[in-house]
Amino acid sequence: MMEGGQAVEIQALRKRFGAVVALDGVSLTVRPGEFMALLGPSGSGKTTILMAVAGFERADSGHILIGGRAIDRLPPHRRDIGMVFQRYALFPHMSVAENLAYPLRRRGVASSELARRVEETLSLVKLEGYGGRGIDQLSGGQQQRVAIARALIFRPAVLLMDEPMSALDKKLREHMQMELRLLHRELGATIILVTHDQEEALSMADRVALLHEGRMRQVGTPAELYRNPADAFVAGFIGRNNFLPIADGAPPRVQGFAGPLGAALAEGSAPPVGGHLLAIRPEHLALRAPDAEGEPCRIVEVAFGGARQSVLAEVAGHRVTIEAPATERLWRPGEAASLGFHPRTARIFPPSDQH
Amino acid sequence: MGGMTGRDRQRAALLLPALLLLALGFLAPLATVAWTSLRRAGHFSLAAYAEILASPVFLDILLRTLWMAVLVTALCAALGYPFAYCVATRARRHAGLIMALVTVPYLTSILIRSYAWVAILGGGGLVNRTLIALGLIEDPLQLVFNSFGSYVGMVHILLPMMVLPLYAAMRRIDGALLLAGRGLGGGPMPVFVTVFLPLSLPGLAAGSALVFLSALGFYIAPALLGAPGDYMLAQAIEVRVATLAEFDVAAGLSCILLVLVGGFLMLFRRRIVSLADDPASTPARVVGVAGLRPACAASAIGAVPGLRAALNAMGDAVAPLAGPLLHLHGAALLVFMLAPMLVVVLIACSSAPYLTFPPPGYSWRWFMALLDDANWLEAAWFSLTVSTAAAVAALAIGTPFAFGLARGRFGGRRLLWLLAVSPMILPHIVIGLGLFFTFVALGLNGHPVSFWLAYTVIGLPYVVIILLSALGRFDVDLERAAANLGAAPMTAFRTVTLPLLAASFVTAFLFAFLSGFDDLIIGLFLSSPRGTTLAIRMWEDIRLEISPKTAVVGVVQLGVLLVAMTLPMLRTMLPRRRVRTEA
Ligand SMILES: Nc1ncnc2c1ncn2[C@@H]1O[C@H](COP(=O)(O)OP(=O)(O)OP(=O)(O)O)[C@@H](O)[C@H]1O
Ligand SMILES: [Mg+2]
C-alpha cells in the first residue's frame, strides 16, 4: 500500500519561545523506513521538533529535509506528512468514515476510489464496519486506531506521532504498541514517535533519540543507549543507575570504599579521577554474605518482586539499589551484607549535568 | 512587538478591520465629544465645565447617579447571590433551564421590559389591583414614576448581569472542596464562609462591576419609571441635547460621565477581564488565588477562637430553614424576572383599546392594528434591515479580530480586548452623542448608513466576547489536523472550524443583532425623517398614548428568541453526514 518511507533529516534546528530555548541546535537523521523514537523528559523539546517537521512551528534557524528535499518553506497542508495527535484530533462533527475520507477529499480522489480506500484502511486497523459510527461512540483504543488510519490513508512517506499512547490504560497501551510495530513492518513508512515513556521507546523503536533541554544527547539503538550511555544524563535517564562519587588520590576508589577500583574499567569510560562519578546498574551489583569479599553494607529496605528482589542498601554512607535474584535467599532490612561488583560493568562519567 | 514572526504579523493584520471600525465609529466620536465640550462660539473654552460645576443641581445629579448605581448594585448582589447559590448547589439538575430563563429577559428590549413594569406597578396595574382586591389598601399606592419604580426597573434589567457571572463562578467550585471542608470538621456555615464564599467572590466582583458600570449610564428605566425630576446623568445629557440644544454642556456632562465610568472600568478591569475568558490571563494565577484564599480565610477563622463556635451555632440554628428559604427566594426571584414577559404577552392579546392590566378580554386586534400601521411596519423594516446589516458586519469584522487575538502571540492583547469590548460597557448615551456630532459633521445623520455603523460598533463587543470564549475552548489541534491532512487554511476553516463553532457564530450574530435592534438611546440621537427605528416608535408610543402595540412587538421578539434558542437543540437531532462505504 505504501511506497516505502523516506529519509527525514533535521539539521541544526534552533527555536526559542521568548526567553525559553526550546531547541538548541538539534540534528537528527532518520533513515527511510526507520522507526525512530524521540525520547526525553517533559519540556525537552520533543513536541517542538514534531511541530517543526509538520510545519506548525517555524524554526528560527536550521533545515528539515524529507527524501533529500528541503521542506522549510512548504506550508503544513502541502507537506504530505501523516500525523497522529496526542489527543487524536478526530473531527467530532464527522463519522469515522468521513474522518478517513477527509484527506482523500482534499486530494480530489474520486468517490468510488474513496469508498474503497476507506474500507481498506479501516480493515488495516481492524475496524471493519465502524465507518458509520460517530467519534463519541468509540472507545479510547478505537479512537486511536481511527487517528492512525486517518494519518495513513493518504499514504504519507513519513508518519509522526506525539505520545499517541499516553491516553490509553496500561494493558491497551501494550496491545497497541504491538499492533503499531506490526503495522510499521507491513507498511514500511518512516515513523517518528514522540514519547517520554522510555520503556515504550526502547521496546518499539529501531533507534532512540534522547533529548534533554533542547539538545540531542544520544542517538542509537535501544541496546546502545542502555549499554553505552554517552554521558551521565543518558546513564541516569535510560534504565536505573547508581551514581557513586570517586575519591581524590590514587589508586582510584569510590569515596569511603575500602577496596580500590582496580584497572579493569569498562571501555569508553572517562578516567577514574576524583570528583567523577561511577555509574553502576542495580543488576550489576551483587549481595553476598557479610564475611564474603566486597564492601561491607547494611540492608535498608527490600521490595519483593517474584523472581527478583529490589534491595536498598547503605554502603560507606551511600545508598545504592541492588537488583538481586530472589531464588537463593531473601534479604531483610537491618541485615549486614557484603556488596560486590565488577568494575568492567561500571562506567565513569564527569560529574556535569547528570539530571 | 519587535520579535514578531511573519505569522504573528499576519495575525495582527486580522485585527485591522475591527481597529478601523473602532477608530471611526467609536474613538473618533468620543474625541468629538471631548472636542465639543471644550469649545464655545468657535473658540477653545472651559465655559461648559464652568457652567456645569457652578450649577447647583449638577452635584445633586452626580451624587444621585452614584448613589443609585451603588444601591442597585447592592440590591442585585443581595438578591442575586442566594439565587445563584440555590441554582448552582441545590437545583443543579434544572440549572440549564433556569439559567436559560434568566437569559430571556436579558435578551429582550429594555424598553419593552420597562413598559411591562408600568403595567404591573401603575395605578391600575396588577399589584395595586391585587392589593385592593385583598382589602389591604383602599387607594392605589404610588409604585411607579418615582424612585421605587426606577429601582425596580433597573434591578430587573441588571439582575441577569449579576446572576450569570456569579453562577459561572459557583459552578467552577469543586464539590470535593466542600466535602473536604466538612471532612475537616466544619459545619455547613463555617464551610460556606471559609470555602464557598471566598471561591465565589470573583464572580461577585465581576457581576458587581458590570452592574455598577451599567447603572452609571442608565437612561431608559429611570426615564420611564422614575420621577420626572429625579435625573441621572444620562437623562441630564439627553435633556441638554434634545430640549435645550446646549451641545457643549451636554458634551461636558458626557465627558464627566465617561471619565467616571472609564475610571471605574480601569479600577475593575481585572475583575471584568477574568470573567470573559481573557486570552492573556493564565489559569495558573486563578488556581493560585483559588487555592490561597480559602486557606487564608480558614486560618483567620481558626485564629479567632469564639468565631468558629459562633458560626457553628448559627449554622445549626439556620440549617433547617435554609433550604426552604433558598428555594422560596429562588422561585420568587424567577417570578420577578419573568413576570414582565408574561404581562407583555397578556397585554398584546388584550381586547381593550388602551393599556390596562389585567386585560378585560383577549383578541388579536393589536396584532392586526400593528399590521395595518404603515408607520410601525416601516420602522420595523428599517430596524430589521439596519440591525441585520450591522450584525453581519460585526460578525465579519469581529471574527478575524477574535481569531487574531486568540491565536496571535503579540503584546497588548489585553488592551485590544478592552478596547473592542468597551462600546458595550461605556454609556451608550455618550457614544450616541459622539456619533451624532460626527454624523452631523459628515452630513450623514439619520441616513441608514449612520445606524448601520453605530450598530456595528455596539454589536462588535458581543461577537468578540462570544467568539473568544468559544475559541478558548476550541482544540487548535483540530485545525492543525485539517492542515496536516491537506486542507489549505480557508478550507480548514470552512470544513472544520466553522461547523464546530457554528452555534457560537449563531449566538454571536443573535447578540449583535439584538444589540442594534433593541437600541433606543443611540437611535434617539440619529433618528430623522430619513430613518426611524422600531424602538423609537415604541418609545414615542409609550410616552404619548401607551397602546398595546409595543407589547405586540415584544411578543414577536420573544417568539423569535424562543425559536432561536430551541433551534440548536433541534439541530443536534439531525443525522450526521456519512460516506457511503458500500461499493
Ligand atoms: N507555544 C509555546 N510558547 C512558549 N513556550 C513554548 C511553546 N511551546 C513550547 N514551549 C516551551 O518550549 C520547551 C519545549 O517544549 P515542548 O513542548 O517541545 O516539550 P516536550 O518535550 O514536548 O514536553 P512534554 O513531554 O511535556 O510534552 C518547553 O520549555 C516549553 O515550555
Ligand atoms: Mg510534548
Coordinates of C-alpha atoms in Angstrom, one line a residue, chain A residues 34-350:
Chain A
E34 CA 13.1 3.5 10.2
F35 CA 11.1 3.6 13.4
M36 CA 12.6 6.4 15.4
A37 CA 11.6 7.3 19.0
L38 CA 12.1 10.8 20.3
L39 CA 12.6 10.4 24.0
G40 CA 13.1 13.0 26.7
P41 CA 11.8 14.5 29.9
S42 CA 9.0 16.9 29.9
G43 CA 9.9 20.2 28.2
S44 CA 12.9 18.8 26.4
G45 CA 11.6 19.9 23.0
K46 CA 10.1 16.7 21.5
T47 CA 6.8 18.3 20.5
T48 CA 8.6 21.3 19.1
I49 CA 10.6 19.1 16.8
L50 CA 7.5 17.3 15.6
M51 CA 5.7 20.7 15.1
A52 CA 8.6 21.9 13.0
V53 CA 8.6 18.8 10.9
A54 CA 4.8 19.0 10.4
G55 CA 5.1 22.7 9.6
F56 CA 3.2 24.2 12.5
E57 CA 6.2 25.8 14.1
R58 CA 8.8 27.7 12.0
A59 CA 12.3 27.1 13.4
D60 CA 14.5 30.2 13.9
S61 CA 17.3 28.5 12.0
G62 CA 18.2 25.1 10.6
H63 CA 16.7 23.0 7.9
I64 CA 14.4 20.0 7.6
L65 CA 14.7 17.7 4.6
I66 CA 12.4 14.9 3.5
G67 CA 13.7 12.5 0.9
G68 CA 16.6 14.9 0.4
R69 CA 14.3 17.8 -0.4
A70 CA 14.2 20.9 1.9
I71 CA 10.6 21.5 3.1
D72 CA 11.3 24.6 5.2
R73 CA 9.2 26.8 3.0
L74 CA 6.3 24.4 2.5
P75 CA 3.1 25.2 4.3
P76 CA 1.7 22.4 6.5
H77 CA -1.1 21.4 4.1
R78 CA 1.4 20.7 1.3
R79 CA 3.9 18.6 3.3
D80 CA 2.2 15.2 2.9
I81 CA 3.2 14.1 6.3
G82 CA 0.9 11.9 8.4
M83 CA 0.4 12.9 12.0
V84 CA -1.2 11.3 15.0
F85 CA -2.0 13.9 17.6
Q86 CA -1.7 13.4 21.3
R87 CA -5.4 13.7 21.8
Y88 CA -6.1 12.3 18.3
A89 CA -7.8 15.5 17.0
L90 CA -10.5 13.5 15.3
F91 CA -13.2 15.7 13.8
P92 CA -16.2 15.3 16.2
H93 CA -18.7 16.5 13.6
M94 CA -17.9 13.7 11.2
S95 CA -18.3 10.0 11.2
V96 CA -15.3 7.6 11.3
A97 CA -15.5 7.2 7.5
E98 CA -15.8 10.9 7.0
N99 CA -12.7 11.4 9.1
L100 CA -10.8 8.9 6.9
A101 CA -12.2 10.4 3.7
Y102 CA -11.1 13.9 4.7
P103 CA -7.5 13.8 3.4
L104 CA -8.7 12.0 0.3
R105 CA -11.3 14.6 -0.5
R106 CA -8.6 17.3 -0.1
R107 CA -6.6 15.4 -2.8
G108 CA -9.6 15.1 -5.1
V109 CA -9.8 11.3 -5.0
A110 CA -12.8 10.1 -7.0
S111 CA -15.7 8.9 -4.8
S112 CA -15.6 5.2 -5.9
E113 CA -11.9 5.0 -5.1
L114 CA -12.5 7.0 -1.9
A115 CA -15.0 4.5 -0.5
R116 CA -12.8 1.6 -1.4
R117 CA -9.8 3.1 0.3
V118 CA -11.7 4.0 3.4
E119 CA -12.8 0.3 3.7
E120 CA -9.3 -0.9 3.0
T121 CA -7.8 1.3 5.6
L122 CA -10.4 0.5 8.2
S123 CA -9.7 -3.2 7.8
L124 CA -5.9 -2.4 8.1
V125 CA -6.6 -1.1 11.7
K126 CA -9.2 -3.8 12.3
L127 CA -12.2 -1.5 12.4
E128 CA -14.3 -3.0 9.6
G129 CA -17.9 -1.9 9.9
Y130 CA -17.2 1.1 12.1
G131 CA -17.3 3.6 9.3
G132 CA -20.8 4.9 10.2
R133 CA -20.0 5.4 13.8
G134 CA -19.6 8.8 15.4
I135 CA -16.4 9.6 17.1
D136 CA -18.0 9.8 20.5
Q137 CA -19.3 6.3 20.0
L138 CA -15.7 4.8 20.1
S139 CA -13.5 3.7 22.9
G140 CA -10.1 5.3 23.5
G141 CA -8.3 2.5 21.7
Q142 CA -10.7 2.6 18.8
Q143 CA -10.3 6.4 18.5
Q144 CA -6.5 5.9 18.4
R145 CA -6.8 3.4 15.6
V146 CA -9.0 5.8 13.7
A147 CA -6.4 8.5 14.2
I148 CA -3.7 6.2 12.9
A149 CA -5.9 5.1 9.9
R150 CA -6.6 8.8 9.1
A151 CA -2.9 9.6 9.1
L152 CA -2.1 6.6 6.9
I153 CA -4.9 6.7 4.4
F154 CA -3.2 9.2 2.1
R155 CA 0.0 7.1 2.0
P156 CA 2.4 9.6 3.5
A157 CA 6.1 8.7 3.4
V158 CA 6.5 9.9 6.9
L159 CA 4.3 9.3 10.0
L160 CA 4.7 11.5 13.1
M161 CA 3.1 10.5 16.4
D162 CA 3.0 12.7 19.5
E163 CA 2.6 10.5 22.6
P164 CA -0.2 8.5 20.9
M165 CA -0.4 6.0 23.8
S166 CA -0.5 8.4 26.7
A167 CA -4.3 8.4 26.9
L168 CA -4.6 4.6 27.0
D169 CA -4.5 2.4 30.0
K170 CA -1.5 0.1 30.5
K171 CA -3.0 -3.0 29.1
L172 CA -4.4 -1.4 26.0
R173 CA -1.2 0.5 25.6
E174 CA 0.9 -2.6 25.4
H175 CA -1.5 -4.1 22.9
M176 CA -1.4 -1.0 20.7
Q177 CA 2.4 -0.9 20.9
M178 CA 2.5 -4.4 19.4
E179 CA 0.0 -3.5 16.7
L180 CA 1.9 -0.4 15.8
R181 CA 5.1 -2.4 15.3
L182 CA 3.2 -4.9 13.1
L183 CA 1.7 -2.0 11.1
H184 CA 5.2 -0.5 10.7
R185 CA 6.6 -3.7 9.4
E186 CA 3.7 -4.1 7.0
L187 CA 3.8 -0.6 5.6
G188 CA 7.5 0.3 5.7
A189 CA 6.8 4.0 6.4
T190 CA 9.3 6.1 8.3
I191 CA 7.9 6.7 11.8
I192 CA 8.9 9.3 14.3
L193 CA 7.3 8.6 17.7
V194 CA 7.5 11.1 20.5
T195 CA 7.3 9.7 24.0
H196 CA 8.5 10.3 27.5
D197 CA 8.0 6.7 28.4
Q198 CA 11.4 5.1 28.0
E199 CA 10.0 1.5 28.1
E200 CA 7.8 2.4 25.1
A201 CA 10.8 3.9 23.2
L202 CA 13.1 1.0 24.0
S203 CA 10.7 -1.7 23.1
M204 CA 9.2 -0.2 19.9
A205 CA 11.8 1.8 18.1
D206 CA 14.7 0.7 15.8
R207 CA 16.6 3.7 17.2
V208 CA 16.0 6.1 20.0
A209 CA 17.0 9.8 20.0
L210 CA 17.3 11.1 23.6
L211 CA 16.7 14.9 24.0
H212 CA 17.4 17.0 27.1
E213 CA 16.8 20.7 27.4
G214 CA 16.6 21.2 23.6
R215 CA 19.8 19.3 22.9
M216 CA 20.3 15.9 21.4
R217 CA 22.2 13.8 24.0
Q218 CA 22.4 10.4 22.2
V219 CA 21.0 8.6 19.2
G220 CA 21.3 4.9 18.9
T221 CA 19.7 1.5 19.1
P222 CA 17.9 0.8 22.4
A223 CA 20.7 -1.6 23.4
E224 CA 23.4 1.0 22.7
L225 CA 21.7 3.6 24.8
Y226 CA 21.3 1.1 27.6
R227 CA 24.8 -0.4 27.5
N228 CA 26.9 2.5 26.3
P229 CA 25.3 5.7 27.5
A230 CA 27.2 8.7 26.2
D231 CA 27.0 10.7 29.4
A232 CA 25.8 10.7 32.9
F233 CA 22.4 12.1 31.9
V234 CA 21.7 9.3 29.5
A235 CA 23.0 6.8 32.0
G236 CA 20.6 8.1 34.6
F237 CA 17.6 8.5 32.2
I238 CA 17.7 5.1 30.5
G239 CA 17.0 2.3 33.0
R240 CA 18.1 2.7 36.6
N241 CA 21.6 3.5 37.7
N242 CA 23.5 4.1 41.0
F243 CA 25.9 7.0 40.9
L244 CA 28.9 6.9 43.3
P245 CA 31.5 9.7 43.7
I246 CA 35.1 8.8 43.1
A247 CA 37.6 9.9 45.9
D248 CA 40.6 12.1 45.3
G249 CA 44.0 10.4 45.2
A250 CA 45.4 7.1 43.9
P251 CA 44.7 4.3 43.5
P252 CA 41.2 5.3 42.4
R253 CA 38.4 4.2 44.7
V254 CA 34.8 5.1 45.5
Q255 CA 34.6 7.6 48.4
G256 CA 34.6 5.6 51.6
F257 CA 35.2 2.2 50.0
A258 CA 37.9 0.0 51.4
G259 CA 39.0 -1.6 48.2
P260 CA 40.4 0.2 45.2
L261 CA 38.6 0.1 41.8
G262 CA 41.4 -1.7 40.0
A263 CA 42.4 -1.4 36.4
A264 CA 39.7 -3.3 34.6
L265 CA 37.3 -0.5 33.7
A266 CA 34.6 -0.5 31.1
E267 CA 35.6 0.6 27.6
G268 CA 35.0 4.2 26.7
S269 CA 34.8 5.3 30.3
A270 CA 36.3 8.6 31.5
P271 CA 39.5 8.2 33.7
P272 CA 38.6 7.4 37.3
V273 CA 39.8 10.7 38.9
G274 CA 38.5 12.4 42.0
G275 CA 35.1 14.1 41.6
H276 CA 34.0 11.9 38.7
L277 CA 31.0 9.6 39.1
L278 CA 30.9 5.9 38.9
A279 CA 27.6 4.6 37.4
I280 CA 26.6 1.0 38.0
R281 CA 23.2 -0.5 37.3
P282 CA 21.3 -2.3 40.0
E283 CA 21.6 -5.7 38.3
H284 CA 25.4 -5.4 38.1
L285 CA 25.7 -5.3 41.9
A286 CA 25.7 -8.4 43.9
L287 CA 24.9 -9.0 47.6
R288 CA 26.8 -11.7 49.5
A289 CA 27.1 -13.0 53.0
P290 CA 28.8 -10.4 55.3
D291 CA 32.0 -12.5 55.5
A292 CA 32.4 -12.7 51.7
E293 CA 34.7 -10.5 49.7
G294 CA 33.4 -6.9 49.0
E295 CA 32.4 -3.7 50.7
P296 CA 30.5 -4.1 54.0
C297 CA 26.9 -2.8 53.7
R298 CA 23.6 -2.8 55.6
I299 CA 20.2 -3.6 54.1
V300 CA 17.8 -0.7 54.4
E301 CA 14.7 -1.8 52.5
V302 CA 13.6 -4.8 50.4
A303 CA 10.8 -5.0 47.8
F304 CA 9.9 -8.5 46.7
G305 CA 9.0 -8.9 43.0
G306 CA 8.5 -12.6 42.3
A307 CA 11.6 -13.8 40.6
R308 CA 13.6 -10.8 41.7
Q309 CA 14.0 -8.6 44.7
S310 CA 14.9 -4.9 44.8
V311 CA 17.2 -4.1 47.7
L312 CA 18.1 -0.7 49.0
A313 CA 21.4 -0.9 50.9
E314 CA 23.7 1.6 52.6
V315 CA 27.4 1.3 51.8
A316 CA 30.1 3.8 53.1
G317 CA 27.4 6.4 53.6
H318 CA 26.0 6.0 50.1
R319 CA 22.6 4.5 49.3
V320 CA 22.5 2.0 46.4
T321 CA 19.8 -0.1 44.8
I322 CA 20.6 -3.7 44.0
E323 CA 18.5 -5.9 41.8
A324 CA 19.1 -9.5 43.1
P325 CA 17.6 -12.8 42.1
A326 CA 15.0 -14.0 44.6
T327 CA 15.8 -17.6 44.1
E328 CA 18.7 -18.0 46.6
R329 CA 18.0 -16.0 49.7
L330 CA 15.6 -13.2 50.6
W331 CA 17.3 -10.2 52.3
R332 CA 15.7 -8.5 55.3
P333 CA 16.0 -4.9 56.5
G334 CA 18.8 -4.5 59.1
E335 CA 20.9 -7.4 57.9
A336 CA 24.6 -6.9 57.3
A337 CA 25.9 -8.0 53.9
S338 CA 28.8 -7.6 51.6
L339 CA 28.5 -5.7 48.3
G340 CA 30.4 -6.8 45.2
F341 CA 30.6 -5.5 41.7
H342 CA 32.9 -5.9 38.7
P343 CA 34.4 -2.6 37.6
R344 CA 34.1 -3.7 33.9
T345 CA 30.3 -3.4 34.2
A346 CA 30.6 0.1 35.7
R347 CA 31.1 3.3 33.8
I348 CA 32.8 6.6 34.8
F349 CA 31.5 10.0 33.8
P350 CA 32.5 13.6 34.5

